[in-house]
Tab-separated table of C-alpha atoms in Angstrom:
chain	number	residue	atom	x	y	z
A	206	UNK	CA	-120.469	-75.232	-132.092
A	207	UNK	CA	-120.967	-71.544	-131.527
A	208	UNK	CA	-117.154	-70.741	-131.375
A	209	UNK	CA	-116.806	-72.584	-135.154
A	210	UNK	CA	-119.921	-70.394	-135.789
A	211	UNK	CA	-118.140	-67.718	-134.711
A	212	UNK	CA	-114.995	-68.322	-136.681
A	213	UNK	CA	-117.039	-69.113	-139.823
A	214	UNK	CA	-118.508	-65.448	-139.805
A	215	UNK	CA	-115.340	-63.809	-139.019
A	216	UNK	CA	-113.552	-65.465	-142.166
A	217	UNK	CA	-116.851	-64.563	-144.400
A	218	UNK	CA	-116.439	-61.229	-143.789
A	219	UNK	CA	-113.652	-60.542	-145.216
A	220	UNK	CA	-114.266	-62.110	-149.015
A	221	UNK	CA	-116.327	-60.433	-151.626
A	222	UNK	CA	-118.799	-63.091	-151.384
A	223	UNK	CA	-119.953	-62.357	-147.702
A	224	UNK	CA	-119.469	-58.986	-147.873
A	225	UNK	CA	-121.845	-59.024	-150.855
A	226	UNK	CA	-124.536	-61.815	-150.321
A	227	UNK	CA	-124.376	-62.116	-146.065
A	228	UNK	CA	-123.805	-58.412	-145.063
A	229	UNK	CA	-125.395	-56.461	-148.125
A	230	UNK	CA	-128.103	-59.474	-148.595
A	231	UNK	CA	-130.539	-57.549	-150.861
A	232	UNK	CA	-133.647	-58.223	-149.532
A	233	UNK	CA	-132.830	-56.763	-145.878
A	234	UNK	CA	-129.925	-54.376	-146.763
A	235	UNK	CA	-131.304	-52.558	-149.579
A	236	UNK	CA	-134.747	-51.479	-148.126
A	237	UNK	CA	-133.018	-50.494	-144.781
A	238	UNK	CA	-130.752	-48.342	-147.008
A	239	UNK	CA	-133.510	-46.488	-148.416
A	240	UNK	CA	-135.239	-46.440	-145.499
A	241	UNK	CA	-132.443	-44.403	-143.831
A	242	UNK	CA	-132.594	-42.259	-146.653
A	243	UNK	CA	-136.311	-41.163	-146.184
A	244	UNK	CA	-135.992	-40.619	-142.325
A	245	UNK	CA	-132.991	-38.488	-142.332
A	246	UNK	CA	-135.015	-36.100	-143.945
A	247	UNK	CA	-138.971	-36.179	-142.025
A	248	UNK	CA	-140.304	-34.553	-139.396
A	249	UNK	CA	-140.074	-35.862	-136.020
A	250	UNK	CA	-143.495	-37.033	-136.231
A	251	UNK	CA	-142.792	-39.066	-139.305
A	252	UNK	CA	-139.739	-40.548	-137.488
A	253	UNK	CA	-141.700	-41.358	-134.415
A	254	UNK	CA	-144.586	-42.974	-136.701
A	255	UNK	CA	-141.708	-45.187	-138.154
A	256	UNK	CA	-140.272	-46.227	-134.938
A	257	UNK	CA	-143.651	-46.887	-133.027
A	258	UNK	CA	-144.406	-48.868	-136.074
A	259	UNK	CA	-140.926	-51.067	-135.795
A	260	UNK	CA	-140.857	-51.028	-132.383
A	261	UNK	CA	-144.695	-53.269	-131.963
A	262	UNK	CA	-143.113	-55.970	-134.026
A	263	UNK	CA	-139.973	-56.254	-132.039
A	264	UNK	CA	-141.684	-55.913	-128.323
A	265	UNK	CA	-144.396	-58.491	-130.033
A	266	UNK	CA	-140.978	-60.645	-130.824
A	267	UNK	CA	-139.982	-60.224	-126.862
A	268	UNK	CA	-143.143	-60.825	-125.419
A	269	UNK	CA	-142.168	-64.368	-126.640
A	270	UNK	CA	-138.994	-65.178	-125.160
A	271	UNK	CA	-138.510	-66.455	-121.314
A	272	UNK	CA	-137.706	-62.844	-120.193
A	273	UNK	CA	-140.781	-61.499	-121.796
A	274	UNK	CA	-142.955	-63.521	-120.445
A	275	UNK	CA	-141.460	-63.349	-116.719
A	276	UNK	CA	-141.948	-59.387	-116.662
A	277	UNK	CA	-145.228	-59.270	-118.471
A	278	UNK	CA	-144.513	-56.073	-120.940
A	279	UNK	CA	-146.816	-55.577	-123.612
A	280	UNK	CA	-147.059	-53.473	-126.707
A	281	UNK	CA	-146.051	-50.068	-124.726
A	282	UNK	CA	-142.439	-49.987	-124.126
A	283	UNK	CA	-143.181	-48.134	-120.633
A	284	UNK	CA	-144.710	-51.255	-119.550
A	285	UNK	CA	-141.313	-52.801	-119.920
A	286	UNK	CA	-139.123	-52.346	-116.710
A	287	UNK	CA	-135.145	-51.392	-117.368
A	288	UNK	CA	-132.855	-53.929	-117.967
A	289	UNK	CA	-129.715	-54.166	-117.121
A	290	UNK	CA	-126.278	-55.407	-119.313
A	291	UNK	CA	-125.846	-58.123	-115.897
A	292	UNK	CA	-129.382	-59.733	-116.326
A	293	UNK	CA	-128.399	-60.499	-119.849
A	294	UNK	CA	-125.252	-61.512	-119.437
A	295	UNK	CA	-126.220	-63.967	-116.452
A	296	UNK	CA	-129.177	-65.708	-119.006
A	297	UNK	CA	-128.394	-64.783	-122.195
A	298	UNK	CA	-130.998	-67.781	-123.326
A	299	UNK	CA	-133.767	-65.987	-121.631
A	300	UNK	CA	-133.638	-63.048	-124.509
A	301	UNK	CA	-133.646	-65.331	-128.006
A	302	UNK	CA	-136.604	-66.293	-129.539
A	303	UNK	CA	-135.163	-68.629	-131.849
A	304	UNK	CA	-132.622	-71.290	-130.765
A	305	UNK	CA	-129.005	-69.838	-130.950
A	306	UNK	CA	-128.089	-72.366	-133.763
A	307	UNK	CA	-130.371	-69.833	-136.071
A	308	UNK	CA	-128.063	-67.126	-135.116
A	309	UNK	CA	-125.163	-65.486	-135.807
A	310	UNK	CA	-123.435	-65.245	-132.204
A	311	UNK	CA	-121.216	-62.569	-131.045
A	312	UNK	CA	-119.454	-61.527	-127.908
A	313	UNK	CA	-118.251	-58.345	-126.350
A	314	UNK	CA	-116.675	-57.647	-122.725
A	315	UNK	CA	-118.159	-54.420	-123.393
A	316	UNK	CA	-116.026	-51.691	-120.942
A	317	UNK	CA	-116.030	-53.911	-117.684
A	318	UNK	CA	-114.481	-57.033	-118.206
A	319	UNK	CA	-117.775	-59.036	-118.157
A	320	UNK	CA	-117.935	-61.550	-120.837
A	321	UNK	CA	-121.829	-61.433	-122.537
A	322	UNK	CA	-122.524	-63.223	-125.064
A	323	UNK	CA	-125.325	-61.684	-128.221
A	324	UNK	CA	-126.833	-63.298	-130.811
A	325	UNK	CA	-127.840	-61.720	-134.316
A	326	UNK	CA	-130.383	-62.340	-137.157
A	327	UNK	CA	-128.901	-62.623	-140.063
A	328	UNK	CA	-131.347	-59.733	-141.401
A	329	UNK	CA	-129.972	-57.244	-138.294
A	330	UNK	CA	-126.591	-57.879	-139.666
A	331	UNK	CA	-127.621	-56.507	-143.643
A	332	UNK	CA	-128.737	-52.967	-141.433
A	333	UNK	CA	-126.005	-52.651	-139.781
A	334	UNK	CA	-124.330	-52.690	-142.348
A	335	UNK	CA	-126.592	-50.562	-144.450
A	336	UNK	CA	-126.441	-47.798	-141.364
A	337	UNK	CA	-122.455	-48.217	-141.886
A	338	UNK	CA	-122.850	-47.911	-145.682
A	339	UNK	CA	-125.121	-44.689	-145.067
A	340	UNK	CA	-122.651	-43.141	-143.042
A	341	UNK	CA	-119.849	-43.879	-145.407
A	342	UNK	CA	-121.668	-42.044	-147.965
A	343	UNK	CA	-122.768	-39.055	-146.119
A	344	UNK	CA	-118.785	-38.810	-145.440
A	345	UNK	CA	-118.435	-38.580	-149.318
A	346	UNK	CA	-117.520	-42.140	-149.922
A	347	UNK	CA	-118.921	-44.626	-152.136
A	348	UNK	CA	-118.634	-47.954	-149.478
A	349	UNK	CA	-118.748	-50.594	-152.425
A	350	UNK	CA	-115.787	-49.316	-153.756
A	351	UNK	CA	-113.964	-47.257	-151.494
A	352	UNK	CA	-110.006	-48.425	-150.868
A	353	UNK	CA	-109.631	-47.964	-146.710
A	354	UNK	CA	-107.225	-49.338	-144.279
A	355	UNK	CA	-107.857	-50.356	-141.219
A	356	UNK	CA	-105.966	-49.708	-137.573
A	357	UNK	CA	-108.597	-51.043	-134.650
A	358	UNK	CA	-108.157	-54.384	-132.942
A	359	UNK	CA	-107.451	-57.437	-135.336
A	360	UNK	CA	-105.099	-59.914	-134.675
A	361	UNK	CA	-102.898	-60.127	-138.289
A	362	UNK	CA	-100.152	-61.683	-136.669
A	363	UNK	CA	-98.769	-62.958	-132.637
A	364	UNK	CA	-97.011	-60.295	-130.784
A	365	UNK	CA	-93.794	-61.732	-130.651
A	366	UNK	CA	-93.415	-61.376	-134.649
A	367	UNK	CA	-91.645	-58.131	-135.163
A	368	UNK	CA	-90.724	-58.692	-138.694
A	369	UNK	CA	-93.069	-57.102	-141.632
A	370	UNK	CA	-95.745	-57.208	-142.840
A	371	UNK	CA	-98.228	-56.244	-140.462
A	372	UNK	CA	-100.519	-56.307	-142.585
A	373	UNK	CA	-102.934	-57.994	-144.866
A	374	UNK	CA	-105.052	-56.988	-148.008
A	375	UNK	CA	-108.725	-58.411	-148.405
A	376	UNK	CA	-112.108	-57.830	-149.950
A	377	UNK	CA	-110.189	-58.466	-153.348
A	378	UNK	CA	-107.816	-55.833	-152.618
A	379	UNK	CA	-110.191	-52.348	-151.234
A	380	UNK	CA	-109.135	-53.136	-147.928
A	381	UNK	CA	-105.582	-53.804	-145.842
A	382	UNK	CA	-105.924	-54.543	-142.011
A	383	UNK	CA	-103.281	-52.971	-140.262
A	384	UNK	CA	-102.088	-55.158	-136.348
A	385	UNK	CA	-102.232	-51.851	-134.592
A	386	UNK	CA	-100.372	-53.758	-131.603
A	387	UNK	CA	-97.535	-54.033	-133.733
A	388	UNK	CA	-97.345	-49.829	-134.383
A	389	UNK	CA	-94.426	-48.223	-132.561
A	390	UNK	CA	-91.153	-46.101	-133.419
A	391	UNK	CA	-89.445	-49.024	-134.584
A	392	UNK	CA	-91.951	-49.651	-136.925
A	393	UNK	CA	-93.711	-47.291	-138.264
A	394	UNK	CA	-91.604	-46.894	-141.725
A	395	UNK	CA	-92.675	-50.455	-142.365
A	396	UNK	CA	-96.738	-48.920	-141.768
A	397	UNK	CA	-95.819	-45.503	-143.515
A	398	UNK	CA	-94.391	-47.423	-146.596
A	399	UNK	CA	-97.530	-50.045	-146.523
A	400	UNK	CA	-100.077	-47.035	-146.359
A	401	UNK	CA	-98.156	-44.947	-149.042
A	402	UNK	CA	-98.140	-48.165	-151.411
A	403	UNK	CA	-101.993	-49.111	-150.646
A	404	UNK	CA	-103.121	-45.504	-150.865
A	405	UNK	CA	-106.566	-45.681	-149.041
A	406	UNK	CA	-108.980	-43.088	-149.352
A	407	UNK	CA	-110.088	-43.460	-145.551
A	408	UNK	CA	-108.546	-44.832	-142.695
A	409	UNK	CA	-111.030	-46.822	-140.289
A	410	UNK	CA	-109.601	-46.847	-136.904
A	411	UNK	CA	-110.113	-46.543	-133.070
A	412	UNK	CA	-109.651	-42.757	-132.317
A	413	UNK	CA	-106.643	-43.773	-129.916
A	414	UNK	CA	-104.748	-45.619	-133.058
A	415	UNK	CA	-105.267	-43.030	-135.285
A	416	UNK	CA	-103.997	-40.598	-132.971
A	417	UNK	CA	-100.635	-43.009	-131.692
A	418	UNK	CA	-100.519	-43.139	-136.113
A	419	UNK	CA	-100.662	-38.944	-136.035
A	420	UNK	CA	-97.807	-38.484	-133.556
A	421	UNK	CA	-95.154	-41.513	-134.483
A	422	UNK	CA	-96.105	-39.147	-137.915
A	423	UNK	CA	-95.165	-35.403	-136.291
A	424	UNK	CA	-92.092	-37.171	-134.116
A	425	UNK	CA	-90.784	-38.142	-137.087
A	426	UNK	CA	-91.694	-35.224	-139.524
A	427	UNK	CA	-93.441	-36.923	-141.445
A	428	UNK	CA	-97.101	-37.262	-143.065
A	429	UNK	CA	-99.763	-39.127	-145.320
A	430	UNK	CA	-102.504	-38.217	-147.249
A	431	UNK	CA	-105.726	-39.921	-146.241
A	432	UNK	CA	-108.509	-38.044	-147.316
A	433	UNK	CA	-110.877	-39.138	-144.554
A	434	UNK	CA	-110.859	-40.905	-141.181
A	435	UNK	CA	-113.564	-43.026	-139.580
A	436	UNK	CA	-113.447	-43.793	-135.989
A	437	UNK	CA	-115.530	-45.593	-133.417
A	438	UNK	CA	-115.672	-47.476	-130.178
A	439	UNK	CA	-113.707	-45.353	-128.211
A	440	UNK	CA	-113.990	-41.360	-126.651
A	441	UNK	CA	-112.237	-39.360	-128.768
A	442	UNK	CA	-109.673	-36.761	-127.748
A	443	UNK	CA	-110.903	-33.403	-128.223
A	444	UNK	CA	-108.086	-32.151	-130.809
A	445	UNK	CA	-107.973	-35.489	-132.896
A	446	UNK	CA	-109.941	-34.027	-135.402
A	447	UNK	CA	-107.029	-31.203	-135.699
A	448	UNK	CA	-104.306	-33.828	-135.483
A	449	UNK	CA	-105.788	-35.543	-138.103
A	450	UNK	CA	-105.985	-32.424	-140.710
A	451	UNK	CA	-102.351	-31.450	-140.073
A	452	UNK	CA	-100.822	-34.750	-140.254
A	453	UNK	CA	-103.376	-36.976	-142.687
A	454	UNK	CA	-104.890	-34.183	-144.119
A	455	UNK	CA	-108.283	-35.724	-143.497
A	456	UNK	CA	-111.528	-35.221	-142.904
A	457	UNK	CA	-112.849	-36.802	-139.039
A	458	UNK	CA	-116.299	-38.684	-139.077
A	459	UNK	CA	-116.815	-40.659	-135.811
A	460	UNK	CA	-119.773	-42.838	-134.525
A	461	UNK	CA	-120.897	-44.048	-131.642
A	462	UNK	CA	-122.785	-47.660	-130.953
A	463	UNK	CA	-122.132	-51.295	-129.106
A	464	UNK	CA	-122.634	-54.871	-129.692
A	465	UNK	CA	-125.797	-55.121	-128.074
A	466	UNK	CA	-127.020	-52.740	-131.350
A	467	UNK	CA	-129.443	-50.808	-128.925
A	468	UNK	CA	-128.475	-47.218	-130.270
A	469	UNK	CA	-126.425	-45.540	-132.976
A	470	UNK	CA	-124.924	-42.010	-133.333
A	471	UNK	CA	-122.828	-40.320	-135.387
A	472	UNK	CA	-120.301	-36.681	-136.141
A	473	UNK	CA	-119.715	-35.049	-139.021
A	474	UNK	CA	-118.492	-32.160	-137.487
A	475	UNK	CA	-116.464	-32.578	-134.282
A	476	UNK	CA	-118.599	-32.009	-131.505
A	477	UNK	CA	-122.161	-32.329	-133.336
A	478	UNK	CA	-123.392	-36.090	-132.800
A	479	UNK	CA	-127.253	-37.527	-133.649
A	480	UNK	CA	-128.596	-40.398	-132.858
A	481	UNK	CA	-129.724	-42.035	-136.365
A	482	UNK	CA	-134.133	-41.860	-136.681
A	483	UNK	CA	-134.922	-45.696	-137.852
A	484	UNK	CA	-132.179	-47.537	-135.902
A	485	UNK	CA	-133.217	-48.155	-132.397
A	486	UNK	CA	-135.436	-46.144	-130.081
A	487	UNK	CA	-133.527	-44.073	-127.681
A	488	UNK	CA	-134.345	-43.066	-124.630
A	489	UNK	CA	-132.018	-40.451	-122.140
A	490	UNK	CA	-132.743	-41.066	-118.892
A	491	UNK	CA	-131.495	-38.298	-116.191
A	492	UNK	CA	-128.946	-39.894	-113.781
A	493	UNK	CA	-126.882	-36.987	-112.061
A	494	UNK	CA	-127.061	-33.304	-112.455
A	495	UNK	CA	-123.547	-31.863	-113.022
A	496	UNK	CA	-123.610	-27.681	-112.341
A	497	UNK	CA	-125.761	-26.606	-115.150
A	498	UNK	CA	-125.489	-30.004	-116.551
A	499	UNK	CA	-127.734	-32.962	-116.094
A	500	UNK	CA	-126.463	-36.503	-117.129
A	501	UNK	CA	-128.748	-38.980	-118.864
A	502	UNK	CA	-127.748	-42.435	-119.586
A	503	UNK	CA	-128.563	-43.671	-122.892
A	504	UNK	CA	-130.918	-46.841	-122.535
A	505	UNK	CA	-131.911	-48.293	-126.049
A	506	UNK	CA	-134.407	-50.654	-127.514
A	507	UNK	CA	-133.330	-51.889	-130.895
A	508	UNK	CA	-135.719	-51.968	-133.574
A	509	UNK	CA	-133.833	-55.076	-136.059
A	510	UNK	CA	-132.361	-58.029	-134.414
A	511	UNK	CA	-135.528	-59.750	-133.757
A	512	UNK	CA	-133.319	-63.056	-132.948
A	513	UNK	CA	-132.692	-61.217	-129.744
A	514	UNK	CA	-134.894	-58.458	-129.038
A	515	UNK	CA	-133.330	-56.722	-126.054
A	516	UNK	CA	-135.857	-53.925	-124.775
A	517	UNK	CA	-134.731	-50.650	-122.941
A	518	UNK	CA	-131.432	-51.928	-122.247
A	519	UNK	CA	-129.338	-49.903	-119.601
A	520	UNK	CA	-125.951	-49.156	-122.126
A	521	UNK	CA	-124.425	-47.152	-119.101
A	522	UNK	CA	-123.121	-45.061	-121.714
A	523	UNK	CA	-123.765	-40.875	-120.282
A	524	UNK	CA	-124.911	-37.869	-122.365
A	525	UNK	CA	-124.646	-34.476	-121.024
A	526	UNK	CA	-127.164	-31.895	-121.741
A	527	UNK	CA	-127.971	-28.589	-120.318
A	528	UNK	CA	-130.303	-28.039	-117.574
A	529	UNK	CA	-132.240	-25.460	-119.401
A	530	UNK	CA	-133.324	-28.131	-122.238
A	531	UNK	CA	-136.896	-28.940	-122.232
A	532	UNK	CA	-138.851	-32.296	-122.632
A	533	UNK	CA	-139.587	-31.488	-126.439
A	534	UNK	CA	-135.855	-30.325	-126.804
A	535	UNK	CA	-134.602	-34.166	-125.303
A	536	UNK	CA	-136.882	-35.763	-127.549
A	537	UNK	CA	-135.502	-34.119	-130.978
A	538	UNK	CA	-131.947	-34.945	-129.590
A	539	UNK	CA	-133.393	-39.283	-129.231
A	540	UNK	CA	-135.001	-38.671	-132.994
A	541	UNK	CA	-131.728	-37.012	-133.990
A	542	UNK	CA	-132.784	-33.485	-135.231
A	543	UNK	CA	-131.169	-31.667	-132.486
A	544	UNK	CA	-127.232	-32.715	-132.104
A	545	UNK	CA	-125.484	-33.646	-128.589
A	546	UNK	CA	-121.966	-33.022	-127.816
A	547	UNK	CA	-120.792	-36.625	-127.804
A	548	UNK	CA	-120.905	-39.643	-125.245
A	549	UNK	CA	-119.319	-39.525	-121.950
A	550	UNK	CA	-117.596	-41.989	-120.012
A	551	UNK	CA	-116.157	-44.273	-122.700
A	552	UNK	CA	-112.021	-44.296	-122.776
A	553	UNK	CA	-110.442	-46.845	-124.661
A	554	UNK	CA	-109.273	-49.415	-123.021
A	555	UNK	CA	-105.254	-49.969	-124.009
A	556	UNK	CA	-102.397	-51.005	-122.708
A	557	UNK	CA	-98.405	-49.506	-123.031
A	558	UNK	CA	-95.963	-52.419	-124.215
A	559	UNK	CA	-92.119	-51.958	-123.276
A	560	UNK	CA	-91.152	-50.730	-126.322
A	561	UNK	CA	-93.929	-48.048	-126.096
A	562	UNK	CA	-96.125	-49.537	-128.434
A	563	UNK	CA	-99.829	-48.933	-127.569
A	564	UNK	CA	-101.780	-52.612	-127.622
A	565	UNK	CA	-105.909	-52.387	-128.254
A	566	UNK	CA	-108.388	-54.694	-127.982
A	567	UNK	CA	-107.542	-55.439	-124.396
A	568	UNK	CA	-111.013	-55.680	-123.924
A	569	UNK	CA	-111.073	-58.833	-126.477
A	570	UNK	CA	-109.285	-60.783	-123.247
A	571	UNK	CA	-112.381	-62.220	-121.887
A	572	UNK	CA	-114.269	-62.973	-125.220
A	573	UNK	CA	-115.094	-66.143	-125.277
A	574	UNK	CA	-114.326	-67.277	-121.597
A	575	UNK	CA	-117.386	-68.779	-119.541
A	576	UNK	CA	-117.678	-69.520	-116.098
A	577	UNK	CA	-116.260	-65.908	-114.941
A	578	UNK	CA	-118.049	-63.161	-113.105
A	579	UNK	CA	-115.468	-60.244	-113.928
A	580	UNK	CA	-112.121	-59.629	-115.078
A	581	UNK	CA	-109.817	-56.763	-114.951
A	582	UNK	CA	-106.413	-56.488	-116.309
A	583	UNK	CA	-103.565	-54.116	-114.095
A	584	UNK	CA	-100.196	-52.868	-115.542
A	585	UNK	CA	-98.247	-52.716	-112.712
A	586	UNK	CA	-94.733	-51.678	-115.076
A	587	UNK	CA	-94.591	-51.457	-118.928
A	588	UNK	CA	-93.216	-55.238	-118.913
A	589	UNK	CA	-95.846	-56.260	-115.847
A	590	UNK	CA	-99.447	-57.551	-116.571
A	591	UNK	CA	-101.468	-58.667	-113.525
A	592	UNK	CA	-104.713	-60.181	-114.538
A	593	UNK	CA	-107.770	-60.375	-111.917
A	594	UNK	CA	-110.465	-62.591	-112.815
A	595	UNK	CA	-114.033	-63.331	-110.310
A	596	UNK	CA	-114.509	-66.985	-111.016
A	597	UNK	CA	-118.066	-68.549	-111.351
A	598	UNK	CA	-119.188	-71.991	-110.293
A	599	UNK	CA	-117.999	-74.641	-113.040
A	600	UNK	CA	-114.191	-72.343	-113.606
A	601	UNK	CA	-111.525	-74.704	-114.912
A	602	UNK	CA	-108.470	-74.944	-116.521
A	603	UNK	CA	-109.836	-74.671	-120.001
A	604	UNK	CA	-110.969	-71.119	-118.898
A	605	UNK	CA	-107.788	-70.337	-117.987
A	606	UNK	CA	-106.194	-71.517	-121.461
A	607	UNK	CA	-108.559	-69.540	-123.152
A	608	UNK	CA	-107.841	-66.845	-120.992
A	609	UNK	CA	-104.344	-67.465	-122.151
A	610	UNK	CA	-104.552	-67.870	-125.765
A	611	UNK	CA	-106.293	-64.706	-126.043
A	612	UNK	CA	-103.538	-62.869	-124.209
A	613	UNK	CA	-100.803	-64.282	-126.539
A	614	UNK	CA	-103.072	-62.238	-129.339
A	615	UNK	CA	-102.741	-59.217	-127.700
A	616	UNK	CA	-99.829	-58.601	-125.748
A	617	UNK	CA	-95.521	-59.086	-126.923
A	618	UNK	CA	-93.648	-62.115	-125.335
A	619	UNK	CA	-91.477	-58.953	-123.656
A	620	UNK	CA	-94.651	-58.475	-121.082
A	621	UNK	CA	-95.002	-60.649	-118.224
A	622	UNK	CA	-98.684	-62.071	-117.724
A	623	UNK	CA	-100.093	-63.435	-114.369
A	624	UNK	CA	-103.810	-64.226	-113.777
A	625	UNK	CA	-104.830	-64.595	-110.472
A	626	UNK	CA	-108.023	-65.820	-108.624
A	627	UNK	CA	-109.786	-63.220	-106.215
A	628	UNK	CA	-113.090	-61.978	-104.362
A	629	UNK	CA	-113.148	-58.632	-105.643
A	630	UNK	CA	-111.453	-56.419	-108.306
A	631	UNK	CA	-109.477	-53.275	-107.370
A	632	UNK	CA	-111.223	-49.774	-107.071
A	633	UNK	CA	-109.612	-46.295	-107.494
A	634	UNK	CA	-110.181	-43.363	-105.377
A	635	UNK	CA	-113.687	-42.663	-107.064
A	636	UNK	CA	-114.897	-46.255	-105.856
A	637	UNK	CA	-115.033	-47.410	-109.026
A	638	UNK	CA	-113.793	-50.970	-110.879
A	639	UNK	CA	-112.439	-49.686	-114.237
A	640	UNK	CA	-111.826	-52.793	-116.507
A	641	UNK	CA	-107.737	-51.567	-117.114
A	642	UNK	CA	-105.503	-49.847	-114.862
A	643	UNK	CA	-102.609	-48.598	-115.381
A	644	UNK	CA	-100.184	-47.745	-112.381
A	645	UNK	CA	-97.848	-45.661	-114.120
């Protein structure tokens, strides 16, 4: 039921009549809109007011649900203990107070090959997309209208399919989904003629794709003109914003958030990032000091999907800051008045086909698979996939199928794919379990 769900939404999405009436439903998406609008310019006082205000109705929301009541927070969030991505992952029940049916369900592997599965109000969903929409209009655009491509994760076509188009065109024409698994040298004229046809004003990408797009560009001598570039989901490199200007001539806006929807930032200037006043509360909390450096990790409490309220959730996502910051500096940077330099510690997550393609949305691998405690995926050779996968109590074949049909969405017939059964992933040097590896 929840993977037709799922299916359902995804197909909405991309017609005028869910992007209008589900995503931009009036009576949520327009006052969030304005209410984004009013906090970016307040003191921090009349942010924190706001979010204190927001934040009683959604830890009211929790106190309901099975985890709520097991911990025993109240109406002060420090009464709340921290609470980790494996907790919800392991009971994801124990966090809705509404039965899942009411929901709009989603699912992420997030960066460590650990299936979790969220659930969304449909009223969350109409601010998110009004925080998107505000973004797209402090980057100049009007989002209602605007013509943009896009070059992230979607599956337009299987991987074996190497004839055009890799493409297709939806929302009643503003918007063409590029396969970005499909973009190599062999065919980028086939993407260079598609883009030069569509003419988007902004390309929506992962920072990785639109920098593999940049360089097939410069190895070929040629260029586009896409007057702005949107990125998310991934680190960027420090000179994409550079490689974007010479080859797209475009402005770079990034932003940085998750699934779980516990914390939103954003760039308009390379290296100057705020957390957005209104959207979640953010807290940094110190982890490691690093020379004159002290890393926080950014735990969040979001303030919207009161479906599934998830309170001072651990993102494991790192900030670093100064040493010589004080208590009232930290708190303008979680209230966004005082910029950061950008989130640490998230790569994207790809993988190198033989015919040096670079495949994304490896991370979509274990959507959708129960019954597993971890997976990680290992490219021994550019033709060579090795596939690790922790099983839990009730694995089956069925798991492994899905396993399987999600592979054959991301990777060519040209790589060879093994999934095998073990007690423990592989670490690197540093001791750690990264969700990809790549040997060479």
């Amino acid at each position: 039921m929840m993977k037709l769900i799922r299916q359902w939404a995804s197909k909405v999405k991309r017609t005028v009549l869910g992007d209008q009436v589900v995503r931009r439903m009036p009576l949520w998406y327009n006052p969030a809109l304005h209410m984004l609008d009013t906090l970016g310019v307040v003191s921090i006082e009349e942010r924190r007011a706001f979010g204190e205000g927001r934040l009683r109705h959604i830890l009211r929301a929790a106190q309901k649900t099975a985890y709520g009541r097991q911990c025993g927070g109240g109406l002060q969030l420090s009464t709340w203990p921290l609470l980790s991505k494996e907790q919800v992952r392991s009971h994801p029940g124990a966090f809705l107070t509404v039965p899942a049916w009411l929901t709009v369900p989603a699912s992420t592997s997030g960066t460590t090959g650990t299936p979790l599965k969220l659930y969304r109000s449909l009223s969350s969903i109409a601010v998110e997309q009004a925080v998107l929409d505000w973004l797209w209009r402090a980057a100049g655009l009007d989002p209602r209208r605007v013509r943009y491509a896009v070059l992230r994760g979607e599956d337009i076509k299987p991987p074996h399919e190497t004839a055009p188009p890799f493409w297709q065109v939806d929302l009643g024409g503003r918007r063409m989904v590029f396969s970005s698994n499909h973009l190599n040298a062999k065919t980028l004229p086939h993407f260079r003629e598609a883009l030069q046809r569509f003419q988007p004003e902004c390309l929506f990408a992962y920072p990785s794709c639109a920098e593999s797009l940049c360089r097939l560009l410069l190895s070929e001598e040629e260029a586009l003109h896409i007057p702005c570039c949107i990125t998310s989901s991934e680190q960027p490199s420090p000179h994409l914003a550079r490689l974007l200007q010479e080859v797209l001539g475009a402005r770079w806006v990034d932003y940085y958030g998750q699934a779980e929807r516990v914390a939103f930032a954003y760039a308009l200037q390379p290296g100057e990032y705020y957390f957005l006043p209104g959207y979640a509360i953010v807290e940094l909390i110190p982890v490691a000091e690093s020379g004159d450096d002290i890393l926080y990790e950014i735990v969040g409490t979001s303030l919207w999907n009161r479906a599934m309220p998830l309170v001072r959730y651990r993102t494991g996502d790192l900030v670093r800051l100064p040493k010589s910051l004080g208590e009232r500096e930290v708190e303008e940077i979680c209230w966004g008045l005082r910029p950061f330099g950008g989130v640490e510690g998230r790569m994207g997550d790809y993988l190198l086909s033989p015919e040096g393609g670079v495949l994304m949305g490896i991370d979509h691998i274990p959507r959708d698979v129960d019954n597993v405690v971890r997976m990680q995926v290992i490219q021994e050779r550019p033709d060579l996939v090795r596939i690790l996968v922790i099983p839990d109590k009730g694995f089956s074949e069925q798991n492994i199928a899905q396993i399987q049909h999600n592979v054959a969405l991301k990777l060519p017939p040209s790589m060879q794919v093994t999934i095998e059964m073990v007690d423990e992933l592989e670490r690197t040097a540093q001791n750690k379990t990264p969700f990809v590896i790549r040997r060479f």
